[in-house]
Short mmCIF file of N, CA, C and O and ligand atoms in Angstrom, two decimals:
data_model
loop_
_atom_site.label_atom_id
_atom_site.label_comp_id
_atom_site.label_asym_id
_atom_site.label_seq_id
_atom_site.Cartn_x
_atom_site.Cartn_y
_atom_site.Cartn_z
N UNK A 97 13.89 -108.40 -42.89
CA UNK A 97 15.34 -108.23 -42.99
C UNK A 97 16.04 -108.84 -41.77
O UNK A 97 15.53 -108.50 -40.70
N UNK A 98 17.21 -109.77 -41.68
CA UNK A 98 18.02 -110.34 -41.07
C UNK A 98 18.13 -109.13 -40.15
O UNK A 98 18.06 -107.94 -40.44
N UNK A 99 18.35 -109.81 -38.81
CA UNK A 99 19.14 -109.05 -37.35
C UNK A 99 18.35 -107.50 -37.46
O UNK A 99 18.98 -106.58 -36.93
N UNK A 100 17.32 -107.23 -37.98
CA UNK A 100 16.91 -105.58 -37.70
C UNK A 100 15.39 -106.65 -36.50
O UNK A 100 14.63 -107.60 -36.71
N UNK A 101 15.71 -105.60 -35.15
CA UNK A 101 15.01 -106.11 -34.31
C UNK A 101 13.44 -105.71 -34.82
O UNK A 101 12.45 -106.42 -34.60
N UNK A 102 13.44 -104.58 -35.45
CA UNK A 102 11.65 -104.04 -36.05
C UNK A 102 10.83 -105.17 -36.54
O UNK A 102 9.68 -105.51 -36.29
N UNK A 103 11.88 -105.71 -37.40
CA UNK A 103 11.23 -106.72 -38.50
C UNK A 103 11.14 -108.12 -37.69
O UNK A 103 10.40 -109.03 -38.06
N UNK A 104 12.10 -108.20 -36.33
CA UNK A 104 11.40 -109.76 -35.16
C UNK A 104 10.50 -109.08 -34.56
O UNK A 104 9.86 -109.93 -33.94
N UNK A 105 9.94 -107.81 -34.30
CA UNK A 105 8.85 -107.76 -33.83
C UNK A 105 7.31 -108.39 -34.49
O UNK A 105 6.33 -109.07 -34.16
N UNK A 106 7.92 -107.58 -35.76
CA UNK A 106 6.80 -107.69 -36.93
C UNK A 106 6.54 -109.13 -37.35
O UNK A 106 5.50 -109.25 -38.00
N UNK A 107 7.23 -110.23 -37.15
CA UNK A 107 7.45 -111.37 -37.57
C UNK A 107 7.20 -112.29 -36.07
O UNK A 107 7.05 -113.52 -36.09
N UNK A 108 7.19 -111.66 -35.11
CA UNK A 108 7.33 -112.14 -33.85
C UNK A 108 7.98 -113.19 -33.28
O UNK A 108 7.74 -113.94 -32.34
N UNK A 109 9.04 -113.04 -34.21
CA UNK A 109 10.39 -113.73 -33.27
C UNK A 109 10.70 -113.36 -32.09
O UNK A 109 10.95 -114.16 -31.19
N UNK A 110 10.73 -112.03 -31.96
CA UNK A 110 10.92 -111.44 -30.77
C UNK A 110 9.72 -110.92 -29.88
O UNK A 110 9.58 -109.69 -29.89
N UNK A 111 8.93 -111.57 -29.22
CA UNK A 111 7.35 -110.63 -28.37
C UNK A 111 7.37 -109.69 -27.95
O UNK A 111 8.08 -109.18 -27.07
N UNK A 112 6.62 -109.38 -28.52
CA UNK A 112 6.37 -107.75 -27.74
C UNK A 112 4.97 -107.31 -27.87
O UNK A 112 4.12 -107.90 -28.54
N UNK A 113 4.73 -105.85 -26.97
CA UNK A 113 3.47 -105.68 -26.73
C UNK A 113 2.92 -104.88 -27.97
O UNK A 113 3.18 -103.69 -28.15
N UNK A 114 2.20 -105.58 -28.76
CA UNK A 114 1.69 -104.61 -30.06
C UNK A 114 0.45 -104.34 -29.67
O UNK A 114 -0.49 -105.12 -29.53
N UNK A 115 0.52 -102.67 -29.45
CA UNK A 115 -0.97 -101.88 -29.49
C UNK A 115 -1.70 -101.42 -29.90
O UNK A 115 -2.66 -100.81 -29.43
N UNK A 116 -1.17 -101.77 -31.46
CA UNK A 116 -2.13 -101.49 -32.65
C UNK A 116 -1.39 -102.19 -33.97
O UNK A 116 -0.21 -102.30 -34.28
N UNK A 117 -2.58 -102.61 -34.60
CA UNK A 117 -2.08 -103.07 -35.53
C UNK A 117 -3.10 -103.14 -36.99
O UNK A 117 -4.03 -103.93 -36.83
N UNK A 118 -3.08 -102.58 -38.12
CA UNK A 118 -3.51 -102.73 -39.33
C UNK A 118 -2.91 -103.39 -40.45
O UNK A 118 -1.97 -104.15 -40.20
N UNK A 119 -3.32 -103.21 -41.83
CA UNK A 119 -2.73 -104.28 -42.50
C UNK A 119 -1.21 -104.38 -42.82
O UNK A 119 -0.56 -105.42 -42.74
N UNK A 120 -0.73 -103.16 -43.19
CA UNK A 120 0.72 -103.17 -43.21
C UNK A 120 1.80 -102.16 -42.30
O UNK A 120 2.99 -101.92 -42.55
N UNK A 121 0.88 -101.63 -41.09
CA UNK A 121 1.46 -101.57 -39.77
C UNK A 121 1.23 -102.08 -38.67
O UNK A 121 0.08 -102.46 -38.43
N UNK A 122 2.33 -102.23 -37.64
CA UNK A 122 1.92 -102.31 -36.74
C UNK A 122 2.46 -100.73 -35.68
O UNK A 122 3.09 -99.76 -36.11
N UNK A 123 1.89 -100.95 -34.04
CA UNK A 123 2.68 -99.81 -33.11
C UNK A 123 3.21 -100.77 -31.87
O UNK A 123 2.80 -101.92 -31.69
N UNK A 124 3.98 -100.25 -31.22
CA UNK A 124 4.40 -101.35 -29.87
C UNK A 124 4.91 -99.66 -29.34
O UNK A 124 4.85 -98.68 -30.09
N UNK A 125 5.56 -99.63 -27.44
CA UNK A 125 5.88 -98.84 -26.76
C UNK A 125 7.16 -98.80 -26.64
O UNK A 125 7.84 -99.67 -26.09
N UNK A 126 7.73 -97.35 -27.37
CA UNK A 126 9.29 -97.40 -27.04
C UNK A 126 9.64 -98.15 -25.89
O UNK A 126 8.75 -98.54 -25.13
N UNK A 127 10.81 -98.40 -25.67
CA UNK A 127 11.33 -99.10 -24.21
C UNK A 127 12.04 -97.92 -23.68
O UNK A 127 11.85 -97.82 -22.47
N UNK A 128 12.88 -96.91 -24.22
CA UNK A 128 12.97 -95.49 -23.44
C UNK A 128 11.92 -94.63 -23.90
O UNK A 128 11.82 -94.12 -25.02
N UNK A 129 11.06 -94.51 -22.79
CA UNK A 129 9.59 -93.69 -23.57
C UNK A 129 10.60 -92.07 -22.76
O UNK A 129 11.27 -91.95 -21.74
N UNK A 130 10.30 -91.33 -23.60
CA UNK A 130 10.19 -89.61 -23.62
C UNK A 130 8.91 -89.02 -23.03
O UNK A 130 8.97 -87.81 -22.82
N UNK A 131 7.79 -89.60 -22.72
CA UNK A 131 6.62 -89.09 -22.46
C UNK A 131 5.83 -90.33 -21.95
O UNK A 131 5.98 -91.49 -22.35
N UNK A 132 4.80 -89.83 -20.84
CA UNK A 132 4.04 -90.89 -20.39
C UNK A 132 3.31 -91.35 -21.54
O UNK A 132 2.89 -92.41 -21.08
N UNK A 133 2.99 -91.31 -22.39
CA UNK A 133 2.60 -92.21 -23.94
C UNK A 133 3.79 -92.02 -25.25
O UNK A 133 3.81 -90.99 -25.92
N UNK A 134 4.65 -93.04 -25.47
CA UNK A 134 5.43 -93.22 -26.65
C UNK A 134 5.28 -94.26 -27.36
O UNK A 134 5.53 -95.44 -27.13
N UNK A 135 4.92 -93.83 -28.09
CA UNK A 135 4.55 -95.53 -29.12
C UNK A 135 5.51 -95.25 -30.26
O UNK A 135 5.80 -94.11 -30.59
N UNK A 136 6.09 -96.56 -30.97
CA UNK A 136 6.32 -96.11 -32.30
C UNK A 136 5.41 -97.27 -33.57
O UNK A 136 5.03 -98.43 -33.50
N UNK A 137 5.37 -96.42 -34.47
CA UNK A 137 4.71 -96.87 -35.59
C UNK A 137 5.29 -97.29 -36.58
O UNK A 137 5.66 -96.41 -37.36
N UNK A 138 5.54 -98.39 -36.87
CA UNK A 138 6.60 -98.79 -38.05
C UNK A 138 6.05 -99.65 -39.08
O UNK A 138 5.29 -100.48 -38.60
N UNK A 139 6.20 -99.76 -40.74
CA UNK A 139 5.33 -100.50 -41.57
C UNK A 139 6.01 -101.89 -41.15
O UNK A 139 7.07 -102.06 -40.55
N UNK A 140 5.18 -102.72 -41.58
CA UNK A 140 5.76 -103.87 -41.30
C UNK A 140 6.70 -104.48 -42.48
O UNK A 140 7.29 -105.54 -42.27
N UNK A 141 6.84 -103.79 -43.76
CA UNK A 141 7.45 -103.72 -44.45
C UNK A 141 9.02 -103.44 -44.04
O UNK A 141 8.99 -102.49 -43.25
N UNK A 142 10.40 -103.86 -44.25
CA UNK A 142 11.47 -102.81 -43.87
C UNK A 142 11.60 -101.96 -44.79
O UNK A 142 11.30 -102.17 -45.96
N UNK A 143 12.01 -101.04 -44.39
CA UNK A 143 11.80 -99.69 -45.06
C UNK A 143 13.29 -99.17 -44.35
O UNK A 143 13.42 -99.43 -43.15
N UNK A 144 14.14 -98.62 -44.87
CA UNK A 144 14.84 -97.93 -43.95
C UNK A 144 14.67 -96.96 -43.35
O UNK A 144 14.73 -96.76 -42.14
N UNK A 145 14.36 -96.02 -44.54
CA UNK A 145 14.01 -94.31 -44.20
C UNK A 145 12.52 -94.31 -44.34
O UNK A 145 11.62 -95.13 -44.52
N UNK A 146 12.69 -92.97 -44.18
CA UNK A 146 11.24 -92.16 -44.56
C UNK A 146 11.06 -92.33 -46.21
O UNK A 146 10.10 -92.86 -46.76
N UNK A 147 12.07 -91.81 -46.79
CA UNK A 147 12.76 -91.55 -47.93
C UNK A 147 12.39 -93.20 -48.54
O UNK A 147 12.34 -93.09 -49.77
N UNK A 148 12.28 -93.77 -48.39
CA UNK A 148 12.48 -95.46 -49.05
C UNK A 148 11.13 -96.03 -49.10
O UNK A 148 10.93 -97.10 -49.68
N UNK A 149 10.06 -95.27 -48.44
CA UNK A 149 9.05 -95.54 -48.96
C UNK A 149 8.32 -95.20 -50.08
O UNK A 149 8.06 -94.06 -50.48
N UNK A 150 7.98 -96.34 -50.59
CA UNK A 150 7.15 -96.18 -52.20
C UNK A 150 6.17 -96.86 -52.59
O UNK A 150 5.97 -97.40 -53.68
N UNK A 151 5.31 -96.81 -51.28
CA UNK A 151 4.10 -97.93 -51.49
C UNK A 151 2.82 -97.11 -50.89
O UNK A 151 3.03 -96.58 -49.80
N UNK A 152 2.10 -97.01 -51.20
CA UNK A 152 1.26 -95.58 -51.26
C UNK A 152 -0.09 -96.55 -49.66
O UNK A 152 -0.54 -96.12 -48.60
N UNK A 153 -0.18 -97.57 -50.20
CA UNK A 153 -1.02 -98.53 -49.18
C UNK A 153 -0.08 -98.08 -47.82
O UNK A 153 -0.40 -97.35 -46.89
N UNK A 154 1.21 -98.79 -48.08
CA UNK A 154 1.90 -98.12 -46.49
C UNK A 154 1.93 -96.64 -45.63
O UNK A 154 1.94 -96.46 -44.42
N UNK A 155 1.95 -95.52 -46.89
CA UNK A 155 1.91 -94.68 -46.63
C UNK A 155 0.70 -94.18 -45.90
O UNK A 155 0.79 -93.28 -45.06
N UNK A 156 -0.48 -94.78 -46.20
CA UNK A 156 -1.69 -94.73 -46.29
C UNK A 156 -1.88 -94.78 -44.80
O UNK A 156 -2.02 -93.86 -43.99
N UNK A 157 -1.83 -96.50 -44.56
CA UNK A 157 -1.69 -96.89 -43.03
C UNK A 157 -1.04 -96.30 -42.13
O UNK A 157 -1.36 -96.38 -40.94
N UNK A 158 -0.19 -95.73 -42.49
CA UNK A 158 1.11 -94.95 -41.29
C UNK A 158 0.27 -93.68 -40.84
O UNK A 158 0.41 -93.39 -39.65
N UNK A 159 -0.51 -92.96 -41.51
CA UNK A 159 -1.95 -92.33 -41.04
C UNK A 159 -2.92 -92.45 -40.63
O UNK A 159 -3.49 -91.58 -39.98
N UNK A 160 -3.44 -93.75 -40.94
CA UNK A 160 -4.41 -94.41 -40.55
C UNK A 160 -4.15 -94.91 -38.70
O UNK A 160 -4.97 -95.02 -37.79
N UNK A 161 -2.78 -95.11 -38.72
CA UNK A 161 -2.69 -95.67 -37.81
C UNK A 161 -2.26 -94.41 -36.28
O UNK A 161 -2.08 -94.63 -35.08
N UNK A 162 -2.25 -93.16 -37.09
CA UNK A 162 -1.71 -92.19 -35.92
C UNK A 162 -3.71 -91.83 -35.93
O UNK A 162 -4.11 -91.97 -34.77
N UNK A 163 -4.56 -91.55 -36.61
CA UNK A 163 -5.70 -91.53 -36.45
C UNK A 163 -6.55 -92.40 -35.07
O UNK A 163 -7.22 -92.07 -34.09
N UNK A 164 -6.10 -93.54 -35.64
CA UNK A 164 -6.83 -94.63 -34.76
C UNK A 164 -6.02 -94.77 -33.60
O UNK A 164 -6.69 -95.08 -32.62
N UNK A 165 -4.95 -94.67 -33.39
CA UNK A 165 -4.30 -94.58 -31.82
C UNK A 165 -4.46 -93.36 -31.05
O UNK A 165 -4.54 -93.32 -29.83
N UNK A 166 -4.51 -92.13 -32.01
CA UNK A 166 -5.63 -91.16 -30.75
C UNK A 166 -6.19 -91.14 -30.47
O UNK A 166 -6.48 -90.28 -29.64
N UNK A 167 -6.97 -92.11 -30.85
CA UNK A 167 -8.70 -92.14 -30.78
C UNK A 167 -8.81 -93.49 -29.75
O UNK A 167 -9.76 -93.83 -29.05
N UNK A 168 -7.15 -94.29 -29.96
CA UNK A 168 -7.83 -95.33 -29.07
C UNK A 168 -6.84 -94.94 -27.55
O UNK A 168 -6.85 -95.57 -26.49
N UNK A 169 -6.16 -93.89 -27.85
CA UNK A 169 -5.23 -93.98 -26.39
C UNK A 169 -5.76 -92.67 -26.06
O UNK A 169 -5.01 -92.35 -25.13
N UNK A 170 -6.60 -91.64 -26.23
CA UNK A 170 -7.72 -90.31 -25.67
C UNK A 170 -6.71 -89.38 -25.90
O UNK A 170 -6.40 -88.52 -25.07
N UNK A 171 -6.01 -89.55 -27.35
CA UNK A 171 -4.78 -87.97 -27.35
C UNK A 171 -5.59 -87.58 -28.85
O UNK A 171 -4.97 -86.93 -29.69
N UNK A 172 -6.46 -87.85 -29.01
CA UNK A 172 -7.32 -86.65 -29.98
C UNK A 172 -7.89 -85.49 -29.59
O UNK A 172 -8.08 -84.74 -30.55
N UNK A 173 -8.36 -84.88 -28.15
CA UNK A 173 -8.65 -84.01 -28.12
C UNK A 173 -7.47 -83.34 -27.62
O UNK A 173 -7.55 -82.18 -28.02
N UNK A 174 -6.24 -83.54 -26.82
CA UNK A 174 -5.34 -82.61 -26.20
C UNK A 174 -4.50 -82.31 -27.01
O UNK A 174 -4.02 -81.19 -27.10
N UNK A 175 -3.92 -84.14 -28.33
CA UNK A 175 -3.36 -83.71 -29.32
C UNK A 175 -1.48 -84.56 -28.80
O UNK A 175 -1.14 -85.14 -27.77
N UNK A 176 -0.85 -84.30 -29.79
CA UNK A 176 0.19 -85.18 -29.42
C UNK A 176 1.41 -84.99 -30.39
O UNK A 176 1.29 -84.18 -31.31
N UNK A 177 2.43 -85.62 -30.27
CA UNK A 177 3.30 -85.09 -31.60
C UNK A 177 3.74 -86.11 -31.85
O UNK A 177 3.82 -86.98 -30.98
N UNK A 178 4.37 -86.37 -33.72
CA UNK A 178 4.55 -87.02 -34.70
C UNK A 178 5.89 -86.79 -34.54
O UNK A 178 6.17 -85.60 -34.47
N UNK A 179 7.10 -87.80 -34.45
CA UNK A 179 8.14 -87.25 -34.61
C UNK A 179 8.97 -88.60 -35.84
O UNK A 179 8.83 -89.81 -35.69
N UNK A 180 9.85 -87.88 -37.03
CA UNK A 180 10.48 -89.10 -37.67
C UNK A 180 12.39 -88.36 -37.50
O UNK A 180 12.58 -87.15 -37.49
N UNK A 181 13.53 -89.34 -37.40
CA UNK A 181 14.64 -88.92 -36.87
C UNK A 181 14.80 -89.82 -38.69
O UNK A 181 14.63 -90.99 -39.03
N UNK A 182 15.21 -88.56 -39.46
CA UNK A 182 15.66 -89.62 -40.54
C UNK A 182 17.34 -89.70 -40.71
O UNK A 182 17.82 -88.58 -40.60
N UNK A 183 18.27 -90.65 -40.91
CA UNK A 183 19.50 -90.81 -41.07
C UNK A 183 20.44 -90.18 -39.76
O UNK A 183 20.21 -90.02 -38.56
N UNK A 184 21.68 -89.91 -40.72
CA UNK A 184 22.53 -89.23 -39.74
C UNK A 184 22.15 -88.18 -38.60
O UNK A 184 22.00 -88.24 -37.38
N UNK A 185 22.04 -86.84 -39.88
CA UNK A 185 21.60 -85.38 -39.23
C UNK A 185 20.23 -85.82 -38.37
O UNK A 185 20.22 -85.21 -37.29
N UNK A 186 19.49 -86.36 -38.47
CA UNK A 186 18.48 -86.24 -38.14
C UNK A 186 18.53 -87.24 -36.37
O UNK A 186 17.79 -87.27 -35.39
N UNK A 187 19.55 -87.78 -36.65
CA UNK A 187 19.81 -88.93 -35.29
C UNK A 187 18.75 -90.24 -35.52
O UNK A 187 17.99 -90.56 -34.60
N UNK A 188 18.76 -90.72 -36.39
CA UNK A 188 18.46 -91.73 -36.58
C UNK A 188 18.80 -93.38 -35.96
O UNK A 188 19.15 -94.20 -36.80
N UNK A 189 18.73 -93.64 -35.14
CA UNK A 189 19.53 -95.12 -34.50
C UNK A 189 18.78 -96.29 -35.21
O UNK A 189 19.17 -96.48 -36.36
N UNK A 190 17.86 -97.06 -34.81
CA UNK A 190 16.76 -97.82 -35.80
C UNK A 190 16.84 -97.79 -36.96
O UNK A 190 16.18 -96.84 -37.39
N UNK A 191 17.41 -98.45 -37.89
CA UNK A 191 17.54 -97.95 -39.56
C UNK A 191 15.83 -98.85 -40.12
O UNK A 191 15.47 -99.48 -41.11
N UNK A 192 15.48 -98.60 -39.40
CA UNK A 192 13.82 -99.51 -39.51
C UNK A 192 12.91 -98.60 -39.68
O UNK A 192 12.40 -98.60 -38.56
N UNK A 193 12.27 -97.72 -40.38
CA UNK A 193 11.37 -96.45 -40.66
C UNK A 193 10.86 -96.48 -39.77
O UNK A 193 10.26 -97.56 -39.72
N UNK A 194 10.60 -95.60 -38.48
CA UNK A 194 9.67 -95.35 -37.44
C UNK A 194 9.06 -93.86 -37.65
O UNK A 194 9.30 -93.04 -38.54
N UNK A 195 8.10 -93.78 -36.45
CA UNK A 195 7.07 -92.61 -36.30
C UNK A 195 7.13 -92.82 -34.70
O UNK A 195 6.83 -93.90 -34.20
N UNK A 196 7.60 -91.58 -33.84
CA UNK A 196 7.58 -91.80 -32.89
C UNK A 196 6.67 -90.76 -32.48
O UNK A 196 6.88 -89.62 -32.88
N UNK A 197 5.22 -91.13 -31.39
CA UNK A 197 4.16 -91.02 -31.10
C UNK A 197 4.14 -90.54 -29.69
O UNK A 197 4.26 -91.35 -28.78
N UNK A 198 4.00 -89.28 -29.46
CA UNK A 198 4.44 -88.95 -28.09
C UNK A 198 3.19 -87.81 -27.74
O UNK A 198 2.77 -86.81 -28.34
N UNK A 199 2.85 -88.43 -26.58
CA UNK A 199 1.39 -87.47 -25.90
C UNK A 199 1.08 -87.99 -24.30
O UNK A 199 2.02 -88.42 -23.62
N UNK A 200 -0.08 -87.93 -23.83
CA UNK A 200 -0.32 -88.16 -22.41
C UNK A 200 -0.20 -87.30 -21.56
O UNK A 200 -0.89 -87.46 -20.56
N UNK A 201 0.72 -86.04 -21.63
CA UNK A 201 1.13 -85.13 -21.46
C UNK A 201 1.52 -83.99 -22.11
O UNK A 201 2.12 -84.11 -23.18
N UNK A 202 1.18 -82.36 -21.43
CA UNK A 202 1.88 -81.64 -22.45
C UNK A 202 3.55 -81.50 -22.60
O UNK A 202 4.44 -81.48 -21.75
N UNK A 203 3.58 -81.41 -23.84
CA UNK A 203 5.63 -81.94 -23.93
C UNK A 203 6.26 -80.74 -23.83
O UNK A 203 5.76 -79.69 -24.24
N UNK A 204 7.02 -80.81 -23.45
CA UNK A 204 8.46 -79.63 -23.22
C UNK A 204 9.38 -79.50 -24.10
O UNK A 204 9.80 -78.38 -24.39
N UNK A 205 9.85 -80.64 -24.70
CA UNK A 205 11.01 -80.79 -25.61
C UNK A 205 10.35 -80.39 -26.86
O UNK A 205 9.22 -80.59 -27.32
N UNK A 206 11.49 -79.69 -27.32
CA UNK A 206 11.23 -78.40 -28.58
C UNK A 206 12.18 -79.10 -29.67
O UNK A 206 13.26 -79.55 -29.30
N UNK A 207 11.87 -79.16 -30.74
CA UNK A 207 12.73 -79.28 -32.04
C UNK A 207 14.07 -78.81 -32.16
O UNK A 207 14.69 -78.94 -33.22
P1 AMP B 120 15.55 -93.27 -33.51
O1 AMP B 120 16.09 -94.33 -34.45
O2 AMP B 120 16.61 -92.36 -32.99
O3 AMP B 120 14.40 -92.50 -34.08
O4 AMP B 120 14.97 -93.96 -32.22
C1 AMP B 120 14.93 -95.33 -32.01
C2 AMP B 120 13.98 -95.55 -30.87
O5 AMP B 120 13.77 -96.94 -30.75
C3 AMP B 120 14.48 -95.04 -29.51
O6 AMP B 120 13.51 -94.14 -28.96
C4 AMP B 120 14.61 -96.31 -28.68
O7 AMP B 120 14.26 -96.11 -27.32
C5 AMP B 120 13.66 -97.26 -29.38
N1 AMP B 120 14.00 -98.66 -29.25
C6 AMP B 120 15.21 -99.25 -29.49
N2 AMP B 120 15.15 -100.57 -29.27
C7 AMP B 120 13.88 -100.84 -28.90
C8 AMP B 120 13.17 -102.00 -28.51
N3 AMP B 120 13.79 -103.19 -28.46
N4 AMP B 120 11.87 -101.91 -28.19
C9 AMP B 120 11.24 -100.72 -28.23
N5 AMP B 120 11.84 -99.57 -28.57
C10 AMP B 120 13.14 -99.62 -28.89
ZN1 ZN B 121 13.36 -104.06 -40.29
#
């Protein structure tokens, strides 16, 4: 999709550091990280929402890929949190489906 920066990552118009990547995701590091580890996970598909996904392979990977980044960044045994901001209420900025991936530390910030 035109001017959504997710999709020049994914396309790599724009470089950036991708730290994981499977078939129809990739992850790169927030640029305001919340926690000494923030990654986000986005299909490489655009997707807007959470809600707008309907592809069961993507869905698939978007698990696959919080699996294999604990396992490759050592937050499987302490553990870490999954966070999705969908739309308005939810504070959504990125209209690009993310998963924001936050561990390295134990977190403070509460729902
Ligand atoms: P939200 O849409 O509220 O779930 O959050 C969007 C997230 O994207 C924020 O945590 C931003 O810090 C992050 N973000 C925005 N632009 C970039 C960028 N160019 N590279 C990496 N992260 C970004
Ligand atoms: Zn996009």
């Amino acid at each position: 999709m035109e001017d959504c920066i997710f999709c020049k990552f994914v396309s790599k118009e724009i470089p950036t550091e991708i730290i994981y990547e499977n078939e129809n995701v990739i992850a790169f590091k927030d640029i305001n990280p919340k926690a000494k580890i923030h990654f986000l996970i986005i299909p490489k598909k655009h997707y807007e929402t959470i809600l707008d996904i309907d592809d069961e392979n993507t869905m698939k990977d978007m698990f696959k890929a919080i699996k294999e980044i604990a396992k490759k960044y050592n937050m499987d045994e302490k553990g870490f949190r999954i966070i999705n901001n969908c739309k308005e209420y939810g504070g959504q900025e990125v209209m690009h489906m993310h998963l924001h991936m936050l561990g390295g530390e134990k977190l403070s910030l509460n729902i």
